[in-house]
CSV table of C-alpha atoms and ligand atoms in Angstrom, one decimal:
chain,number,residue,atom,x,y,z
M,1109,MET,CA,19.1,14.4,120.0
M,1110,GLU,CA,15.5,14.3,121.3
M,1111,ALA,CA,16.8,12.5,124.5
M,1112,LYS,CA,19.5,15.1,125.0
M,1113,LEU,CA,17.0,17.9,124.6
M,1114,THR,CA,14.7,16.2,127.2
M,1115,GLU,CA,17.6,15.9,129.5
M,1116,LEU,CA,18.5,19.5,129.1
M,1117,LYS,CA,15.0,20.6,129.9
M,1118,ALA,CA,14.9,18.4,133.0
M,1119,ARG,CA,18.1,20.0,134.2
M,1120,LEU,CA,16.8,23.5,133.5
M,1121,GLN,CA,13.6,22.7,135.3
M,1122,GLU,CA,15.6,21.8,138.5
M,1123,VAL,CA,17.5,25.1,138.2
M,1124,ASN,CA,14.2,26.9,137.8
M,1125,ASP,CA,12.8,25.2,140.8
M,1126,LEU,CA,15.7,26.5,142.9
M,1127,ASP,CA,15.3,30.0,141.5
M,1128,MET,CA,11.6,30.1,142.1
M,1129,ALA,CA,12.0,28.8,145.7
M,1130,GLY,CA,14.5,31.6,146.1
M,1131,ALA,CA,11.9,34.1,144.8
M,1132,VAL,CA,9.4,32.9,147.3
M,1133,LEU,CA,11.9,33.6,150.1
M,1134,GLY,CA,12.6,37.0,148.6
M,1135,TRP,CA,8.9,37.9,148.4
M,1136,ASP,CA,8.4,36.8,152.0
M,1137,GLN,CA,11.4,38.9,153.1
M,1138,ALA,CA,9.9,42.0,151.5
M,1139,THR,CA,6.4,41.4,152.7
M,1140,TYR,CA,5.7,39.4,155.9
M,1141,MET,CA,9.0,38.3,157.4
M,1142,PRO,CA,9.7,39.7,160.9
M,1143,PRO,CA,13.1,41.5,161.2
M,1144,GLY,CA,14.5,38.6,163.3
M,1145,GLY,CA,14.4,36.4,160.2
M,1146,ALA,CA,16.8,38.5,158.2
M,1147,GLU,CA,20.1,36.8,159.0
M,1148,ALA,CA,19.0,33.3,158.3
M,1149,ARG,CA,17.0,34.4,155.3
M,1150,GLY,CA,20.1,35.9,153.7
M,1151,ARG,CA,21.9,32.6,154.1
M,1152,GLN,CA,19.0,30.6,152.8
M,1153,MET,CA,18.7,32.7,149.7
M,1154,ALA,CA,22.5,32.6,149.1
M,1155,THR,CA,22.5,28.8,149.4
M,1156,LEU,CA,19.7,28.4,146.8
M,1157,GLY,CA,21.4,30.9,144.5
M,1158,ARG,CA,24.6,29.0,144.7
M,1159,LEU,CA,23.0,25.6,144.1
M,1160,SER,CA,21.1,27.0,141.1
M,1161,HIS,CA,24.3,28.6,139.7
M,1162,GLU,CA,26.3,25.3,140.2
M,1163,LYS,CA,23.6,23.2,138.5
M,1164,PHE,CA,23.1,25.6,135.6
M,1165,THR,CA,26.9,26.1,134.9
M,1166,SER,CA,27.7,22.3,135.3
M,1167,ASP,CA,29.8,20.5,132.8
M,1168,GLU,CA,26.8,18.3,131.9
M,1169,VAL,CA,24.8,21.3,130.8
M,1170,GLY,CA,27.8,22.6,128.8
M,1171,GLN,CA,28.1,19.2,127.1
M,1172,LEU,CA,24.4,19.0,126.3
M,1173,LEU,CA,24.5,22.5,124.7
M,1174,GLU,CA,27.6,21.4,122.7
M,1175,ASP,CA,25.9,18.2,121.6
M,1176,LEU,CA,22.7,20.1,120.6
M,1177,LYS,CA,24.5,22.6,118.3
M,1178,GLY,CA,23.7,20.6,115.1
M,1179,TYR,CA,20.1,20.1,116.2
M,1180,GLU,CA,19.7,23.8,116.8
M,1181,ALA,CA,21.2,24.7,113.4
M,1182,GLY,CA,18.8,22.4,111.7
M,1183,ARG,CA,15.7,24.1,113.2
M,1184,PRO,CA,14.2,27.4,112.1
M,1185,TYR,CA,15.3,30.4,114.2
M,1186,ASP,CA,11.8,30.9,115.6
M,1187,ALA,CA,11.2,27.3,116.5
M,1188,ASN,CA,10.7,26.9,120.3
M,1189,ASP,CA,13.4,24.2,120.6
M,1190,ALA,CA,16.0,26.3,118.7
M,1191,GLY,CA,15.1,29.3,120.8
M,1192,LEU,CA,15.4,27.3,124.0
M,1193,ILE,CA,18.9,26.1,123.1
M,1194,ARG,CA,20.0,29.5,121.8
M,1195,VAL,CA,18.9,31.4,124.9
M,1196,THR,CA,20.2,28.8,127.3
M,1197,ARG,CA,23.5,28.9,125.6
M,1198,ARG,CA,23.8,32.6,125.8
M,1199,GLU,CA,22.9,32.5,129.5
M,1200,TYR,CA,25.2,29.6,130.1
M,1201,GLU,CA,28.2,31.3,128.4
M,1202,ARG,CA,27.5,34.4,130.6
M,1203,ARG,CA,27.0,32.6,133.9
M,1204,VAL,CA,29.8,30.1,133.5
M,1205,LYS,CA,32.2,33.0,133.7
M,1206,VAL,CA,31.0,33.9,137.2
M,1207,PRO,CA,32.3,31.8,140.1
M,1208,ALA,CA,29.7,30.2,142.3
M,1209,ALA,CA,31.5,31.7,145.3
M,1210,TRP,CA,30.8,35.2,144.0
M,1211,VAL,CA,27.1,34.3,143.5
M,1212,GLY,CA,26.8,33.1,147.0
M,1213,ARG,CA,28.7,36.1,148.5
M,1214,PHE,CA,26.6,38.5,146.5
M,1215,ALA,CA,23.3,37.0,147.4
M,1216,GLU,CA,24.2,37.0,151.1
M,1217,HIS,CA,25.5,40.6,150.9
M,1218,SER,CA,22.4,41.8,149.0
M,1219,ALA,CA,20.0,40.3,151.6
M,1220,ALA,CA,21.9,42.0,154.5
M,1221,SER,CA,22.2,45.2,152.5
M,1222,TYR,CA,18.5,45.3,151.8
M,1223,GLN,CA,17.6,44.7,155.4
M,1224,ALA,CA,19.9,47.5,156.5
M,1225,TRP,CA,18.3,49.8,153.9
M,1226,THR,CA,14.8,49.2,155.2
M,1227,VAL,CA,16.1,50.6,158.6
M,1228,ALA,CA,18.4,53.3,157.2
M,1229,ARG,CA,15.9,55.0,154.8
M,1230,PRO,CA,13.3,55.9,157.4
M,1231,ALA,CA,16.1,56.9,159.9
M,1232,ASN,CA,17.8,59.1,157.3
M,1233,ASP,CA,21.1,57.3,158.1
M,1234,PHE,CA,23.3,57.0,155.0
M,1235,ALA,CA,26.3,56.3,157.2
M,1236,ALA,CA,24.7,53.1,158.4
M,1237,VAL,CA,24.5,51.7,154.8
M,1238,ARG,CA,27.7,53.3,153.4
M,1239,PRO,CA,29.8,50.2,154.1
M,1240,ASN,CA,27.1,48.0,152.4
M,1241,LEU,CA,27.2,50.2,149.4
M,1242,GLU,CA,31.0,50.2,149.2
M,1243,LYS,CA,30.9,46.5,149.2
M,1244,THR,CA,28.2,46.4,146.6
M,1245,LEU,CA,30.5,48.6,144.4
M,1246,ASP,CA,33.4,46.2,144.9
M,1247,LEU,CA,31.3,43.2,144.1
M,1248,SER,CA,29.8,44.9,141.0
M,1249,ARG,CA,33.3,45.7,139.7
M,1250,GLU,CA,34.3,42.1,140.4
M,1251,LEU,CA,31.4,40.9,138.4
M,1252,ALA,CA,32.1,43.2,135.5
M,1253,ASN,CA,35.7,42.0,135.5
M,1254,TYR,CA,34.7,38.4,134.9
M,1255,PHE,CA,33.9,39.8,131.4
M,1256,PRO,CA,37.1,41.4,130.2
M,1257,GLY,CA,37.3,43.3,126.9
M,1258,TYR,CA,34.6,45.8,127.6
M,1259,GLN,CA,34.8,49.4,126.6
M,1260,HIS,CA,33.2,50.7,129.8
M,1261,ILE,CA,33.2,48.7,133.0
M,1262,ALA,CA,29.4,49.1,133.2
M,1263,ASP,CA,29.0,47.4,129.8
M,1264,PRO,CA,28.6,43.8,131.0
M,1265,LEU,CA,26.2,44.9,133.8
M,1266,ILE,CA,24.1,46.9,131.3
M,1267,ASP,CA,24.1,43.9,129.0
M,1268,PHE,CA,22.8,41.5,131.7
M,1269,SER,CA,19.6,43.5,132.0
M,1270,ASP,CA,19.3,45.1,128.5
M,1271,TYR,CA,21.1,42.7,126.2
M,1272,GLY,CA,22.8,44.4,123.3
M,1273,MET,CA,23.1,47.8,125.0
M,1274,LYS,CA,26.3,49.4,126.2
M,1275,ALA,CA,27.2,52.5,128.3
M,1276,GLU,CA,28.0,54.4,125.1
M,1277,SER,CA,24.8,53.5,123.3
M,1278,VAL,CA,22.7,54.3,126.3
M,1279,ARG,CA,24.4,57.6,126.8
M,1280,ALA,CA,23.9,58.6,123.2
M,1281,LEU,CA,20.2,57.6,123.3
M,1282,PHE,CA,19.8,59.6,126.5
M,1283,ALA,CA,21.5,62.6,125.1
M,1284,GLU,CA,19.1,62.6,122.1
M,1285,LEU,CA,16.1,62.2,124.5
M,1286,ARG,CA,17.3,64.9,126.8
M,1287,ALA,CA,17.5,67.3,123.9
M,1288,ALA,CA,14.0,66.4,122.7
M,1289,LEU,CA,12.5,66.7,126.2
M,1290,ARG,CA,14.0,70.0,127.1
M,1291,PRO,CA,11.6,72.3,125.0
M,1292,ILE,CA,8.6,70.2,126.1
M,1293,MET,CA,9.6,70.5,129.8
M,1294,GLN,CA,10.3,74.2,129.4
M,1295,ALA,CA,7.0,74.9,127.8
M,1296,ILE,CA,5.0,72.9,130.4
M,1297,THR,CA,6.8,74.3,133.5
M,1298,ALA,CA,6.3,77.8,132.2
M,1299,HIS,CA,2.7,77.2,133.3
M,1300,PRO,CA,1.7,77.0,137.0
M,1301,PRO,CA,1.6,73.3,138.0
M,1302,ALA,CA,-1.8,71.6,138.0
M,1303,ASP,CA,-3.7,71.5,141.3
M,1304,ASP,CA,-3.5,68.0,142.7
M,1305,SER,CA,-5.0,68.7,146.1
M,1306,CYS,CA,-7.9,66.4,145.3
M,1307,LEU,CA,-5.5,63.5,145.5
M,1308,MET,CA,-4.2,64.5,148.9
M,1309,GLN,CA,-7.3,64.0,151.0
M,1310,VAL,CA,-7.7,61.0,153.3
M,1311,TYR,CA,-8.4,57.8,151.3
M,1312,PRO,CA,-8.9,54.7,153.5
M,1313,GLU,CA,-6.5,51.9,152.6
M,1314,ALA,CA,-8.9,49.1,152.0
M,1315,ALA,CA,-11.0,51.1,149.5
M,1316,GLN,CA,-7.8,52.2,147.7
M,1317,LEU,CA,-6.7,48.6,147.3
M,1318,ALA,CA,-10.1,47.4,146.2
M,1319,PHE,CA,-10.3,50.1,143.5
M,1320,GLY,CA,-6.8,49.4,142.1
M,1321,ALA,CA,-7.7,45.7,142.0
M,1322,GLU,CA,-10.8,46.5,140.0
M,1323,ILE,CA,-8.9,48.3,137.3
M,1324,ILE,CA,-6.2,45.7,136.9
M,1325,LYS,CA,-8.8,43.0,136.7
M,1326,ALA,CA,-10.3,44.9,133.8
M,1327,TYR,CA,-6.8,45.2,132.3
M,1328,GLY,CA,-6.5,41.4,132.3
M,1329,TYR,CA,-4.3,40.8,135.4
M,1330,ASP,CA,-5.4,37.3,136.4
M,1331,PHE,CA,-5.9,37.0,140.2
M,1332,ASN,CA,-6.2,33.2,139.8
M,1333,ARG,CA,-2.6,33.3,138.9
M,1334,GLY,CA,-1.5,36.1,141.1
M,1335,ARG,CA,-2.1,38.2,144.3
M,1336,GLN,CA,-1.2,41.6,145.7
M,1337,ASP,CA,0.5,42.3,149.1
M,1338,LYS,CA,2.0,45.3,150.7
M,1339,THR,CA,5.7,46.2,150.9
M,1340,HIS,CA,8.3,49.0,151.2
M,1341,HIS,CA,9.1,49.4,147.6
M,1342,PRO,CA,6.6,47.9,145.1
M,1343,PHE,CA,7.7,45.1,142.9
M,1344,MET,CA,6.5,42.1,140.8
M,1345,THR,CA,7.8,38.6,141.4
M,1346,LYS,CA,7.1,35.2,139.9
M,1347,PHE,CA,7.1,31.7,141.3
M,1348,SER,CA,5.8,30.0,138.1
M,1349,LEU,CA,3.8,31.2,135.1
M,1350,GLY,CA,0.8,30.2,137.2
M,1351,ASP,CA,1.8,32.5,140.2
M,1352,VAL,CA,2.8,36.0,139.3
M,1353,ARG,CA,2.5,38.3,142.3
M,1354,ILE,CA,2.5,42.1,142.7
M,1355,THR,CA,3.1,44.3,145.7
M,1356,THR,CA,2.3,47.9,146.5
M,1357,ARG,CA,2.5,50.5,149.3
M,1358,VAL,CA,-0.4,52.6,150.4
M,1359,LYS,CA,-0.4,56.2,151.6
M,1360,GLU,CA,-3.8,57.2,153.0
M,1361,HIS,CA,-3.1,60.9,152.2
M,1362,ASP,CA,-2.1,60.3,148.6
M,1363,LEU,CA,-4.4,58.5,146.3
M,1364,ALA,CA,-1.9,58.3,143.4
M,1365,GLU,CA,0.7,56.3,145.3
M,1366,ALA,CA,-0.9,52.8,145.6
M,1367,LEU,CA,-3.2,53.3,142.5
M,1368,PHE,CA,-0.5,54.0,140.0
M,1369,SER,CA,2.1,51.6,141.5
M,1370,THR,CA,-0.6,48.9,141.2
M,1371,LEU,CA,-1.2,49.7,137.6
M,1372,HIS,CA,2.6,49.7,137.1
M,1373,GLU,CA,3.3,46.3,138.7
M,1374,ALA,CA,0.2,44.8,137.0
M,1375,GLY,CA,1.8,45.8,133.7
M,1376,HIS,CA,5.0,43.8,134.6
M,1377,ALA,CA,2.8,40.9,135.8
M,1378,MET,CA,0.6,40.7,132.7
M,1379,TYR,CA,3.8,40.4,130.7
M,1380,GLU,CA,4.9,37.3,132.7
M,1381,GLN,CA,1.3,35.9,132.8
M,1382,GLY,CA,1.2,36.2,129.1
M,1383,ILE,CA,4.2,34.1,128.3
M,1384,ASP,CA,3.6,30.9,126.4
M,1385,ARG,CA,2.9,28.2,129.1
M,1386,ALA,CA,4.9,25.7,127.0
M,1387,TYR,CA,8.1,27.6,128.2
M,1388,GLU,CA,7.5,26.9,131.9
M,1389,GLY,CA,10.6,25.9,133.8
M,1390,THR,CA,13.0,27.1,131.1
M,1391,PRO,CA,15.0,30.4,130.5
M,1392,LEU,CA,12.4,31.3,127.8
M,1393,ALA,CA,9.8,31.8,130.5
M,1394,ASN,CA,11.0,35.4,131.4
M,1395,GLY,CA,10.5,38.8,130.0
M,1396,THR,CA,13.2,39.5,127.5
M,1397,SER,CA,14.9,42.6,129.0
M,1398,ALA,CA,14.6,45.2,131.7
M,1399,GLY,CA,13.6,47.8,129.0
M,1400,VAL,CA,10.9,45.7,127.4
M,1401,HIS,CA,9.6,44.8,130.9
M,1402,GLU,CA,9.4,48.4,131.9
M,1403,SER,CA,7.7,49.3,128.6
M,1404,GLN,CA,4.7,47.2,129.8
M,1405,SER,CA,4.6,48.7,133.3
M,1406,ARG,CA,4.8,52.2,131.9
M,1407,LEU,CA,2.3,51.5,129.1
M,1408,TRP,CA,-0.3,50.3,131.6
M,1409,GLU,CA,0.5,52.8,134.3
M,1410,ASN,CA,0.9,55.9,132.1
M,1411,VAL,CA,-0.1,55.7,128.5
M,1412,VAL,CA,-3.3,53.8,129.4
M,1413,GLY,CA,-3.6,54.5,133.1
M,1414,ARG,CA,-3.3,58.2,133.0
M,1415,SER,CA,-5.3,58.7,129.8
M,1416,ARG,CA,-8.5,60.7,129.6
M,1417,ALA,CA,-10.2,57.8,127.8
M,1418,LEU,CA,-9.6,55.4,130.8
M,1419,TRP,CA,-10.9,57.9,133.3
M,1420,GLN,CA,-14.0,58.7,131.3
M,1421,HIS,CA,-15.0,55.2,132.2
M,1422,PHE,CA,-13.5,54.8,135.7
M,1423,TYR,CA,-13.8,58.2,137.2
M,1424,PRO,CA,-17.5,57.8,138.0
M,1425,LYS,CA,-16.6,54.5,139.7
M,1426,LEU,CA,-13.8,56.2,141.6
M,1427,GLN,CA,-16.3,58.9,142.7
M,1428,ALA,CA,-18.7,56.3,143.9
M,1429,ALA,CA,-15.9,54.6,145.9
M,1430,PHE,CA,-14.9,57.9,147.5
M,1431,PRO,CA,-18.0,60.1,147.4
M,1432,GLN,CA,-16.9,62.4,150.3
M,1433,GLN,CA,-13.6,63.1,148.7
M,1434,LEU,CA,-14.4,63.3,145.0
M,1435,SER,CA,-18.1,64.0,144.4
M,1436,GLY,CA,-17.4,67.7,144.0
M,1437,VAL,CA,-14.3,67.2,141.9
M,1438,PRO,CA,-14.9,67.3,138.1
M,1439,LEU,CA,-13.2,64.7,135.8
M,1440,GLU,CA,-11.0,67.4,134.2
M,1441,THR,CA,-9.6,68.5,137.6
M,1442,PHE,CA,-8.8,64.9,138.4
M,1443,TYR,CA,-7.3,64.2,135.0
M,1444,ARG,CA,-5.0,67.2,135.3
M,1445,ALA,CA,-4.1,66.3,138.9
M,1446,ILE,CA,-2.9,62.8,137.9
M,1447,ASN,CA,-0.9,64.3,135.0
M,1448,LYS,CA,0.7,67.1,137.0
M,1449,VAL,CA,4.2,67.8,135.7
M,1450,GLN,CA,6.6,69.2,138.2
M,1451,LYS,CA,10.3,68.8,138.8
M,1452,SER,CA,10.4,66.8,142.0
M,1453,LEU,CA,12.5,64.7,144.4
M,1454,ILE,CA,11.3,61.1,144.1
M,1455,ARG,CA,11.7,59.1,141.0
M,1456,THR,CA,8.8,56.7,141.6
M,1457,ASP,CA,6.4,59.6,142.1
M,1458,ALA,CA,7.7,61.6,139.1
M,1459,ASP,CA,5.5,62.5,136.2
M,1460,GLU,CA,6.1,60.9,132.8
M,1461,VAL,CA,7.8,63.9,131.4
M,1462,THR,CA,10.4,64.6,134.1
M,1463,TYR,CA,10.9,61.0,135.1
M,1464,ASN,CA,13.7,60.4,132.7
M,1465,LEU,CA,15.9,63.1,134.3
M,1466,HIS,CA,15.8,61.0,137.5
M,1467,VAL,CA,17.0,58.0,135.5
M,1468,MET,CA,19.7,59.9,133.6
M,1469,LEU,CA,21.5,61.2,136.7
M,1470,ARG,CA,21.4,57.7,138.3
M,1471,LEU,CA,23.0,56.2,135.2
M,1472,ASP,CA,25.7,58.8,135.3
M,1473,PHE,CA,26.3,58.0,139.0
M,1474,GLU,CA,26.6,54.3,138.3
M,1475,LEU,CA,29.1,54.9,135.5
M,1476,ASP,CA,31.1,57.3,137.6
M,1477,MET,CA,31.2,55.1,140.7
M,1478,LEU,CA,32.2,52.0,138.6
M,1479,ASP,CA,34.8,54.2,136.9
M,1480,GLY,CA,36.3,55.3,140.2
M,1481,LYS,CA,35.4,58.9,139.4
M,1482,LEU,CA,32.9,59.1,142.3
M,1483,ALA,CA,33.4,57.6,145.8
M,1484,VAL,CA,30.5,56.2,147.7
M,1485,ARG,CA,31.2,58.6,150.6
M,1486,ASP,CA,30.7,61.5,148.2
M,1487,LEU,CA,27.5,60.2,146.7
M,1488,PRO,CA,24.9,61.9,149.0
M,1489,GLU,CA,26.5,65.3,148.2
M,1490,ALA,CA,26.8,64.6,144.5
M,1491,TRP,CA,23.1,63.5,144.6
M,1492,HIS,CA,21.9,66.8,146.0
M,1493,GLU,CA,24.0,68.8,143.6
M,1494,ARG,CA,22.8,66.9,140.6
M,1495,TYR,CA,19.1,67.2,141.7
M,1496,ASP,CA,19.7,70.9,142.1
M,1497,SER,CA,21.2,71.4,138.7
M,1498,ASP,CA,19.0,69.0,136.7
M,1499,LEU,CA,15.7,69.4,138.5
M,1500,GLY,CA,16.0,72.5,140.5
M,1501,VAL,CA,15.1,70.8,143.7
M,1502,THR,CA,17.0,69.8,146.9
M,1503,ALA,CA,16.0,67.0,149.2
M,1504,PRO,CA,15.9,68.0,152.9
M,1505,ASN,CA,17.7,64.7,153.8
M,1506,ASP,CA,19.2,61.5,152.3
M,1507,SER,CA,16.0,59.5,152.8
M,1508,ASP,CA,14.5,61.4,149.9
M,1509,GLY,CA,17.9,61.6,148.3
M,1510,VAL,CA,20.4,58.8,147.7
M,1511,LEU,CA,18.4,56.4,150.0
M,1512,GLN,CA,15.2,56.6,148.1
M,1513,ASP,CA,15.7,53.7,145.7
M,1514,VAL,CA,16.1,50.1,146.7
M,1515,HIS,CA,18.1,49.0,143.7
M,1516,TRP,CA,21.7,49.6,144.8
M,1517,PHE,CA,20.8,48.0,148.2
M,1518,ALA,CA,19.4,44.8,146.6
M,1519,GLY,CA,21.4,44.4,143.4
M,1520,THR,CA,24.5,45.6,141.6
M,1521,ILE,CA,25.6,49.2,140.9
M,1522,GLY,CA,25.5,49.2,137.1
M,1523,GLY,CA,22.6,48.2,134.8
M,1524,ALA,CA,20.0,49.0,137.4
M,1525,PHE,CA,18.3,52.1,135.9
M,1526,GLN,CA,18.6,52.5,132.2
M,1527,GLY,CA,15.7,50.1,131.7
M,1528,TYR,CA,13.3,52.6,133.1
M,1529,THR,CA,13.9,55.2,130.4
M,1530,LEU,CA,14.1,52.5,127.7
M,1531,GLY,CA,10.7,51.4,129.0
M,1532,ASN,CA,9.2,54.9,128.6
M,1533,ILE,CA,10.5,55.0,125.1
M,1534,LEU,CA,9.4,51.5,124.2
M,1535,GLY,CA,6.0,51.7,125.9
M,1536,ALA,CA,5.0,54.6,123.7
M,1537,GLN,CA,6.5,52.8,120.6
M,1538,PHE,CA,4.5,49.6,121.3
M,1539,TYR,CA,1.3,51.5,122.0
M,1540,ALA,CA,1.6,53.5,118.7
M,1541,ALA,CA,2.1,50.2,116.8
M,1542,ALA,CA,-0.9,48.7,118.5
M,1543,LEU,CA,-3.1,51.7,117.6
M,1544,LYS,CA,-1.9,51.5,114.0
M,1545,ALA,CA,-2.9,47.8,113.8
M,1546,ARG,CA,-6.1,48.2,115.9
M,1547,PRO,CA,-7.5,51.8,115.7
M,1548,GLU,CA,-10.5,50.8,117.8
M,1549,ILE,CA,-8.3,50.6,121.0
M,1550,PRO,CA,-8.9,54.1,122.4
M,1551,ASP,CA,-12.7,53.7,122.0
M,1552,GLU,CA,-12.6,50.4,123.9
M,1553,VAL,CA,-10.4,51.9,126.6
M,1554,ALA,CA,-13.0,54.7,127.1
M,1555,GLN,CA,-15.5,51.9,127.8
M,1556,GLY,CA,-13.3,50.1,130.3
M,1557,GLN,CA,-12.4,47.4,127.8
M,1558,PHE,CA,-8.8,46.4,127.3
M,1559,GLY,CA,-9.1,43.0,125.5
M,1560,THR,CA,-7.9,44.2,122.1
M,1561,LEU,CA,-4.9,46.0,123.5
M,1562,HIS,CA,-4.0,43.2,125.9
M,1563,GLY,CA,-4.5,40.7,123.1
M,1564,TRP,CA,-2.2,42.5,120.7
M,1565,LEU,CA,0.5,42.9,123.3
M,1566,THR,CA,0.2,39.3,124.3
M,1567,GLU,CA,0.7,38.1,120.8
M,1568,LYS,CA,3.5,40.5,119.9
M,1569,VAL,CA,5.4,41.0,123.1
M,1570,TYR,CA,4.3,38.6,125.9
M,1571,GLN,CA,3.9,35.2,124.4
M,1572,PRO,CA,7.5,34.9,123.0
M,1573,GLY,CA,9.0,35.4,126.5
M,1574,SER,CA,12.8,35.5,126.0
M,1575,LYS,CA,12.7,33.6,122.7
M,1576,TYR,CA,13.5,36.9,120.9
M,1577,THR,CA,15.9,39.6,122.1
M,1578,ALA,CA,14.6,43.0,122.9
M,1579,ALA,CA,15.7,44.3,119.5
M,1580,GLU,CA,13.9,41.5,117.8
M,1581,VAL,CA,10.7,42.0,119.8
M,1582,VAL,CA,10.7,45.7,118.9
M,1583,GLU,CA,11.3,45.0,115.2
M,1584,ARG,CA,8.6,42.3,115.1
M,1585,ALA,CA,6.0,44.3,116.9
M,1586,THR,CA,6.7,47.8,115.5
M,1587,GLY,CA,8.4,47.2,112.2
M,1588,GLY,CA,11.5,49.1,113.1
M,1589,PRO,CA,14.2,49.6,115.7
M,1590,LEU,CA,13.9,51.3,119.1
M,1591,ALA,CA,13.3,55.0,118.4
M,1592,ILE,CA,12.3,58.0,120.5
M,1593,GLY,CA,9.9,59.5,117.9
M,1594,PRO,CA,6.7,57.9,119.2
M,1595,TYR,CA,7.4,58.8,122.8
M,1596,ILE,CA,8.1,62.4,121.9
M,1597,SER,CA,5.0,62.6,119.8
M,1598,TYR,CA,2.9,61.0,122.6
M,1599,LEU,CA,4.2,63.6,125.1
M,1600,ARG,CA,3.7,66.5,122.6
M,1601,ASN,CA,0.1,65.5,121.8
M,1602,LYS,CA,-0.9,64.8,125.4
M,1603,TYR,CA,0.7,67.8,127.1
M,1604,GLY,CA,0.2,70.0,124.1
M,1605,GLU,CA,-3.5,69.6,124.5
M,1606,LEU,CA,-3.4,70.0,128.3
M,1607,TYR,CA,-1.2,73.1,128.3
M,1608,GLU,CA,-2.1,74.5,124.9
M,1609,LEU,CA,1.5,74.3,123.8
A,2997,ZN,ZN1,8.8,48.7,136.8
């Protein structure tokens, strides 16, 4: 049995090597590759994706998993070996249903689609990517249909990123959240929006990047096992547990853009850097779900990164970095500026209260497109209508409408967005549990120290990687299932104080 386990691990390591090589190509494509490299790059990534898929879904891996059933059953549930076999089997049973040809076609299509999007968004040219998106929808439906027996066609796609969730459970949760958010939003938006003009001065790029790096170093992001580069749409990627990279984009007229995207991506990266090194090269060496991943980016970006406590320590340093721009701006003005709540057009720039509305309408669009209730050609119009009715704003174009997010141009339609709101909910829930266990955390944050919080999260959330499901991680870390209560309390306390609600 030990020999079979060793063989399984060796095969998984090869699969992982192919996947990580593909990730390097993807990172390069989104950072430094010249446009002329696009076509070959798409093919290269597709080849690697197909090889990885074939190796992982081979009869040999299937046989090893079969042979190891007894071994797994004889080990405790939380033993690493049992976890490895369990998680590999779940992944195997899922991926073996998807033909390698689909994987190759989808990888090639995604690379072309992404490249087209990088041109179409600045050109406000939805028509140019409409055929790409139509093909993405076809391929997404095809993928879902390899998993018959679903209630909603989006269910398998949601399950891939947030294991255990379905269209119906996400819809029910979102309805509950929408009802709880409504009075908070109404109360806040009854006040005039905060003045954030202090953020909209000229802030030179190099100094912005240096300041963001200073905060994430203090957070515990390890630059010896990571680096930061510039891109169109910020993301985190990983080539091994020893190389977890982040990207950002800088606007010299908007201090918040690079700063908070840096804190966000660092949250994702610290999760990956915190995974038990013993899992390297196996399916356990990944964050467990999109929602739990996003909980970490949102926790470090918002709950900590937009807290008064953090800026008590860092604001004087920010003023020293940008004396011309900020020496005359009091901390309170800055704090209110970075927590401005306003119904707006762009999801990634949205404040933490209205953010979820952006996610909810995208989920509905995904479900409707997959269902056949909404055609791709009608999407731009539907987008504008829904922004008007839900957020009271209308984009002047499609660049800031349906073209704003990369997701549908680099992945499937279905399963792409629910994780963001799950992350907001879970980020607050994990933070509340951390405070309960370690009440000294806010005082430490106010001194620019994050070791206790980072340590608690590492132990409870990061180290296990994918050994536990999202539901298990939440239960183990917080003592209960996913619940919106802590998130709503967090918003009420924070914005209640800011707006005297
Ligand atoms: Zn994120």
